[in-house]
Short mmCIF file of C-alpha atoms in Angstrom, two decimals:
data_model
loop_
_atom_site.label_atom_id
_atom_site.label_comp_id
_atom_site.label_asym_id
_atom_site.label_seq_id
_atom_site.Cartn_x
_atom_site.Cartn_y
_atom_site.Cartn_z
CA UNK A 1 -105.13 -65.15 -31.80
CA UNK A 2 -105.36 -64.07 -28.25
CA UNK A 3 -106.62 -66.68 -25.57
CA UNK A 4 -108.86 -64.71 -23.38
CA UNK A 5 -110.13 -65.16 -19.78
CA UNK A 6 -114.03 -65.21 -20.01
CA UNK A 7 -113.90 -65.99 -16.30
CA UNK A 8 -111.89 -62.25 -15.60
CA UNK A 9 -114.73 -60.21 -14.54
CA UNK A 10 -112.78 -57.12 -16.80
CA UNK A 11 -113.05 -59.43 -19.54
CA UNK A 12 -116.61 -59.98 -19.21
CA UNK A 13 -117.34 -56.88 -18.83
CA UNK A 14 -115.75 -55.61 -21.77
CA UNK A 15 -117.05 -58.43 -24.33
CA UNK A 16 -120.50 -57.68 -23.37
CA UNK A 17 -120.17 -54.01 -24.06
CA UNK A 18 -118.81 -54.68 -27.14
CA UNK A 19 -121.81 -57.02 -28.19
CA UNK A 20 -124.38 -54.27 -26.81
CA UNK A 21 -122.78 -51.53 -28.91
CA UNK A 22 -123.41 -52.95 -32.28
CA UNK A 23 -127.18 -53.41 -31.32
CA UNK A 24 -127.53 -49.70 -29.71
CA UNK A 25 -125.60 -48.16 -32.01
CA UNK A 26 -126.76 -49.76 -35.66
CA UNK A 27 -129.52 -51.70 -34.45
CA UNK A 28 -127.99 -55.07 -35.48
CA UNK A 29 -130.94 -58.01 -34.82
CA UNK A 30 -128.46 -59.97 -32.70
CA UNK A 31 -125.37 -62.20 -32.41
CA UNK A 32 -124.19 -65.92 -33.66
CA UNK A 33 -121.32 -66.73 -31.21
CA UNK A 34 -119.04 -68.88 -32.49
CA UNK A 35 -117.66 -72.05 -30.97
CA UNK A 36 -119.93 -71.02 -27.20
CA UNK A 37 -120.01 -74.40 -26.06
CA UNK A 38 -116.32 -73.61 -24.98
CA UNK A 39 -117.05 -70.75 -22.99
CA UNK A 40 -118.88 -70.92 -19.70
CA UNK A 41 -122.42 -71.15 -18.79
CA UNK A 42 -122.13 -68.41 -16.43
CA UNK A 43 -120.52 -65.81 -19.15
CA UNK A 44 -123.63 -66.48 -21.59
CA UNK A 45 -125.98 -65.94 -19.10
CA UNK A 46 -124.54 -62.76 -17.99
CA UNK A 47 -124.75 -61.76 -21.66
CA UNK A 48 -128.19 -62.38 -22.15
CA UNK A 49 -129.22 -60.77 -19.24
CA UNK A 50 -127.44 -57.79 -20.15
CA UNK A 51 -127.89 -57.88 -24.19
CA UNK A 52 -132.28 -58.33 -23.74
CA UNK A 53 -132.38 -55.71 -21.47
CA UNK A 54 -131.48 -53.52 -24.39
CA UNK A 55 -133.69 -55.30 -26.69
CA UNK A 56 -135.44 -57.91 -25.77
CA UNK A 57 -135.99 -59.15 -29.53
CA UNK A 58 -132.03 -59.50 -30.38
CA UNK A 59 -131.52 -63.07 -30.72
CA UNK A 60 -128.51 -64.81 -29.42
CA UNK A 61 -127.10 -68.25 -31.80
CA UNK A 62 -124.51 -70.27 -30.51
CA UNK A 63 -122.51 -72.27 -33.02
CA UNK A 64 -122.74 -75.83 -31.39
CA UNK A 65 -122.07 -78.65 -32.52
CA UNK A 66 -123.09 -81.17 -29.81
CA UNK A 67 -126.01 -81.60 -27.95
CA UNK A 68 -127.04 -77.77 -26.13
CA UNK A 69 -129.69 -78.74 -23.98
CA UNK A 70 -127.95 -76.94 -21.14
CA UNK A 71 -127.44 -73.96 -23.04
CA UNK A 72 -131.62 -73.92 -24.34
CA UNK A 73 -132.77 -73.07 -20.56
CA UNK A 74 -134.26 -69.94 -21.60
CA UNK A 75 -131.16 -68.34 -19.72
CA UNK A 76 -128.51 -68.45 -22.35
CA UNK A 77 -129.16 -68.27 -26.22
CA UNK A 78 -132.20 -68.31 -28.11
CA UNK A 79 -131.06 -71.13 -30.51
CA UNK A 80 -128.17 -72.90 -31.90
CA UNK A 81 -127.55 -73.79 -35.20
CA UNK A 82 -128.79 -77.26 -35.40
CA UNK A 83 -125.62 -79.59 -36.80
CA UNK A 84 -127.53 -82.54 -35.76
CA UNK A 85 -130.49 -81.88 -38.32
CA UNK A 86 -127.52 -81.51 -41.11
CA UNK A 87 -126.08 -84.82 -40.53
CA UNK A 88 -129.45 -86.54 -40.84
CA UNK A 89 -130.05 -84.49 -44.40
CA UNK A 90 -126.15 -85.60 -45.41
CA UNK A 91 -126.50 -89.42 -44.09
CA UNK A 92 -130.35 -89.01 -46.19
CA UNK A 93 -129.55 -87.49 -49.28
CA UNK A 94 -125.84 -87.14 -49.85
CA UNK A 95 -124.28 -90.19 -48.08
CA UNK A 96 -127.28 -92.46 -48.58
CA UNK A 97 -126.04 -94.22 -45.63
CA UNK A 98 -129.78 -94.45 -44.73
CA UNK A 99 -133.19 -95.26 -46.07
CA UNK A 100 -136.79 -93.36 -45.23
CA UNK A 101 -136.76 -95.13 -41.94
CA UNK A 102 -133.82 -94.12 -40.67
CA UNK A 103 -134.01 -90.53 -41.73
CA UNK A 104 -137.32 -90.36 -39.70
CA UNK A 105 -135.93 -92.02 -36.55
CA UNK A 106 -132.82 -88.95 -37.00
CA UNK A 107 -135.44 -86.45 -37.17
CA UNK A 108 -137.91 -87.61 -34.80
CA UNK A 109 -134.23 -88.16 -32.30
CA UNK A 110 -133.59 -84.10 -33.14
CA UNK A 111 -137.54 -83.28 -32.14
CA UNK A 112 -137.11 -84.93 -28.78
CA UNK A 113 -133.97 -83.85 -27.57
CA UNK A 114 -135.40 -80.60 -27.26
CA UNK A 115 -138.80 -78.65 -25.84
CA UNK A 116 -141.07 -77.36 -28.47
CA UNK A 117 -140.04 -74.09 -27.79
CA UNK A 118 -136.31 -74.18 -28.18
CA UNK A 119 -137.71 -76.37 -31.83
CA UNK A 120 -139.32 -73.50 -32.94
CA UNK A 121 -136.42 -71.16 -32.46
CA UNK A 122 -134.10 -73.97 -34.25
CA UNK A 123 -131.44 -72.62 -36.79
CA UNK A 124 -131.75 -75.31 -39.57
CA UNK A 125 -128.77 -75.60 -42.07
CA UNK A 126 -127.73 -77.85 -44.78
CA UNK A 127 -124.30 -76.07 -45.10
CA UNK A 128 -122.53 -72.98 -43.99
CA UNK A 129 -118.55 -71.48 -44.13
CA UNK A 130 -117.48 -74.14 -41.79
CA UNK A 131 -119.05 -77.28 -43.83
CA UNK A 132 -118.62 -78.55 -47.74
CA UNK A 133 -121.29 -76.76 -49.87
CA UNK A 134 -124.66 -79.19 -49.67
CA UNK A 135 -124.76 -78.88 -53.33
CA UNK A 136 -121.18 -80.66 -53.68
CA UNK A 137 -122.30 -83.26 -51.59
CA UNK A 138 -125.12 -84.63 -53.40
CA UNK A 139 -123.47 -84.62 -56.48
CA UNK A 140 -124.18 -81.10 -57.65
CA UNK A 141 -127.99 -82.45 -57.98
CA UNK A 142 -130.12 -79.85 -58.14
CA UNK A 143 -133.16 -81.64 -57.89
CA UNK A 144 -131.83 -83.33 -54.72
CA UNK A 145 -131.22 -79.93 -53.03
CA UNK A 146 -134.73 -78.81 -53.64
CA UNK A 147 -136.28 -81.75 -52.31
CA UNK A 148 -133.80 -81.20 -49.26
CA UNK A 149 -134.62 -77.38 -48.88
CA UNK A 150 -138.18 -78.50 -49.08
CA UNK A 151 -138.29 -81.04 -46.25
CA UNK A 152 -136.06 -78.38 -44.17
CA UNK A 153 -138.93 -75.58 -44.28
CA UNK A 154 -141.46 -78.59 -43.36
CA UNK A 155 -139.11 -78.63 -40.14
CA UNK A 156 -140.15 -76.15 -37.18
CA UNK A 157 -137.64 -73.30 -36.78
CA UNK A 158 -135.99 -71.25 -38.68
CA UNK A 159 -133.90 -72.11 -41.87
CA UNK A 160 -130.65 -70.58 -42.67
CA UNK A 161 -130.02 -70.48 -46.76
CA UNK A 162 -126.17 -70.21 -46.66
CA UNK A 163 -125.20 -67.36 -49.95
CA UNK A 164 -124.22 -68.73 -53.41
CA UNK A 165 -127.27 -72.01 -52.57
CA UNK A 166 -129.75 -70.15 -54.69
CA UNK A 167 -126.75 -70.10 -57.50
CA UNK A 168 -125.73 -73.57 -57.25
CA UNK A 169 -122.38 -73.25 -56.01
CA UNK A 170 -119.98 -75.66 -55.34
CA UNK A 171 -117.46 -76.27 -52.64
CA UNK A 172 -115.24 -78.37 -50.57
CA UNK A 173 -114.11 -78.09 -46.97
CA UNK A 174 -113.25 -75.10 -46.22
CA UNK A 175 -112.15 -72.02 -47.19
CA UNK A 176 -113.43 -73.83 -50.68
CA UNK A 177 -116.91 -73.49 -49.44
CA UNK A 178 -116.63 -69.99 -49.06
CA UNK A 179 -116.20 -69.32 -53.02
CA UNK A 180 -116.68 -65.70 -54.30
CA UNK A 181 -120.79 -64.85 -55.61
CA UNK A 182 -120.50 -65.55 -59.24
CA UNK A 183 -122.81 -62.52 -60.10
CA UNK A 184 -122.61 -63.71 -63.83
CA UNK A 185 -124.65 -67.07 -63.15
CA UNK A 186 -127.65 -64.47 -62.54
CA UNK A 187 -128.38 -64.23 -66.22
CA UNK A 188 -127.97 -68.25 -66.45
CA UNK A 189 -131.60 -69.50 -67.71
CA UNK A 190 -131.31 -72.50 -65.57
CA UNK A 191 -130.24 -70.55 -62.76
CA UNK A 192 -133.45 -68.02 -62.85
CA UNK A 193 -135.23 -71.19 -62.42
CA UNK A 194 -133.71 -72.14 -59.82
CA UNK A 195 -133.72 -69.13 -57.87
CA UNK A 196 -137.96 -68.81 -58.63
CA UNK A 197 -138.01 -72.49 -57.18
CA UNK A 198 -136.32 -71.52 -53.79
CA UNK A 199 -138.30 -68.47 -53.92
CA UNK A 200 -141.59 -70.67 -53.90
CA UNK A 201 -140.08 -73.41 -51.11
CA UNK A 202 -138.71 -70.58 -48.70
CA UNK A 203 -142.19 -68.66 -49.34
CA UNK A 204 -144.24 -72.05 -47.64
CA UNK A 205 -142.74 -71.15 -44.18
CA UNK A 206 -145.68 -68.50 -44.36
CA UNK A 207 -148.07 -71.08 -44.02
CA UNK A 208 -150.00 -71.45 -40.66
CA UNK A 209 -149.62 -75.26 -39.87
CA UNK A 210 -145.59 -74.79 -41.12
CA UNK A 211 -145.09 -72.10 -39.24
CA UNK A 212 -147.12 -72.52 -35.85
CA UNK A 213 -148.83 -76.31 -36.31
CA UNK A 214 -147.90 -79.58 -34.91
CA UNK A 215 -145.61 -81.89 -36.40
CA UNK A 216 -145.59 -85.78 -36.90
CA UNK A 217 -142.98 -87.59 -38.86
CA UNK A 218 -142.84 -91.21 -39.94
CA UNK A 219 -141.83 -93.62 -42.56
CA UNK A 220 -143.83 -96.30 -44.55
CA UNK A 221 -144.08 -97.26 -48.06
CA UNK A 222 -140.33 -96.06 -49.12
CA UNK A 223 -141.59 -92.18 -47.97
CA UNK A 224 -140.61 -89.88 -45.17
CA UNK A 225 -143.85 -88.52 -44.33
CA UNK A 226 -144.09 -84.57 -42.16
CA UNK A 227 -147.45 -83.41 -41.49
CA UNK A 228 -147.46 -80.21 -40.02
CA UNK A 229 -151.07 -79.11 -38.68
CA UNK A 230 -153.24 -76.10 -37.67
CA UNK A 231 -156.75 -75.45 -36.35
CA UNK A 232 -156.58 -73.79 -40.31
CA UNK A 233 -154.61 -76.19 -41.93
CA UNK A 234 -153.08 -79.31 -42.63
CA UNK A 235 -149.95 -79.73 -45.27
CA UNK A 236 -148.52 -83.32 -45.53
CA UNK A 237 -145.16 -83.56 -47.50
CA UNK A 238 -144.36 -87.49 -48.27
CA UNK A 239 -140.51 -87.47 -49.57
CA UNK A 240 -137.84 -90.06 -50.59
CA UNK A 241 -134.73 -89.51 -52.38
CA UNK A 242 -135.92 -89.26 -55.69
CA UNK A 243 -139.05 -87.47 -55.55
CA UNK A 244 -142.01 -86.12 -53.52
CA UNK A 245 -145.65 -84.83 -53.11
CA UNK A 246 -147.54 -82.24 -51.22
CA UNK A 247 -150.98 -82.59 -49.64
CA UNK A 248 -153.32 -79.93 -48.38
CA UNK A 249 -154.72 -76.80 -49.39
CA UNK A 250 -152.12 -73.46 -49.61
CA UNK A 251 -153.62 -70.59 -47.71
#
């Protein structure tokens, strides 16, 4: 692969093009740019200027994979997908490597580290192309994967359902984690339940205190507790490993 020069004005120049021609010409909603912690600060914010003034609604993801504060200025990208939040769910659910406590200390650490603005524009994953399937790592427990998708909508931001989750496929590092759609496991029983049950979890970010309230998160009597409230609202979902409960009123 070629090595370019993002600091070659030509270069920049032509990159940026590029990126606004797929949103002029087929309206694409925006770009995820891999590995952009390794090109400057000075090229992304260039971009940005450039890419919202042809639509100021295209959003702009960088694939990090460390800390982006200094990307999250409001100058650069919109969000980034959020590796940090994955490692909590792995060391949580999969790894078990720690208890209720310790998964609310990694979550509250994620909530600080950035404004409530950038939170709210997070890209949440458990898994994606570059990563083993989530599935595979918790021991192809489907009950475990709901209660993980569940406390990941509880989460401000967005969340990112990587293809073949709502199937239950498995995978290793990668390319095994970027297995072909087995279109036959749509007639699966099982699976139809499964898919209804993501349905229902991915439907709650439509609630007001999910998706504009407050959050708190803590940890007492073997539970991970997220309360997310609203003038209208309050849902609290208490969660450990093996099971969980909702409280509030849906809307």
């Amino acid at each position: 692969m070629p090595k370019l020069n993002t600091n070659n004005p030509e270069v920049q120049s032509y990159l940026i093009d590029v990126a606004k021609h797929y949103i002029t010409e087929y309206g694409i909603d925006g770009w995820r740019l891999d590995v952009a912690d390794e090109v400057s600060h000075d090229f992304w914010r260039q971009m940005r200027r450039k890419i919202k003034a042809v639509n100021p609604d295209a959003v702009l993801i960088g694939e990090n994979w460390h800390n982006s504060e200094s990307f999250l200025q409001g100058d650069q990208f919109d969000s980034i997908m959020n590796y940090g939040v994955t490692k909590a769910f792995l060391d949580f659910f999969a790894r078990e490597i720690i208890d209720e406590k310790g998964f609310a200390e990694a979550l509250n650490a994620q909530l600080m580290r950035y404004t409530d603005t950038t939170n709210n524009m997070m890209f949440n994953l458990l898994d994606c192309h570059d990563t083993h399937r989530f599935y595979s790592e918790v021991g192809c427990d489907a009950r475990k994967l709901m209660r993980a998708l569940l406390t990941l909508v509880f989460l401000p931001g967005s969340i990112n359902l990587y293809y073949g989750t709502e199937i239950l496929t498995e995978g290793g590092y990668d390319p095994d984690s970027r297995r072909t759609f087995d279109f036959e496991k749509l007639n699966n029983s099982e699976i139809k339940g499964i898919k209804g049950e993501i349905a229902y979890i991915l439907k709650l970010k439509n609630q007001p205190a999910i998706a504009h309230g407050s959050i708190r998160i803590w940890s007492g009597d073997g539970y991970v507790t997220i309360e997310r409230k609203c003038e209208e609202q309050t849902l609290t979902l208490k969660i450990c490993s093996k099971n969980y409960t909702i409280e509030g009123e849906m809307l």
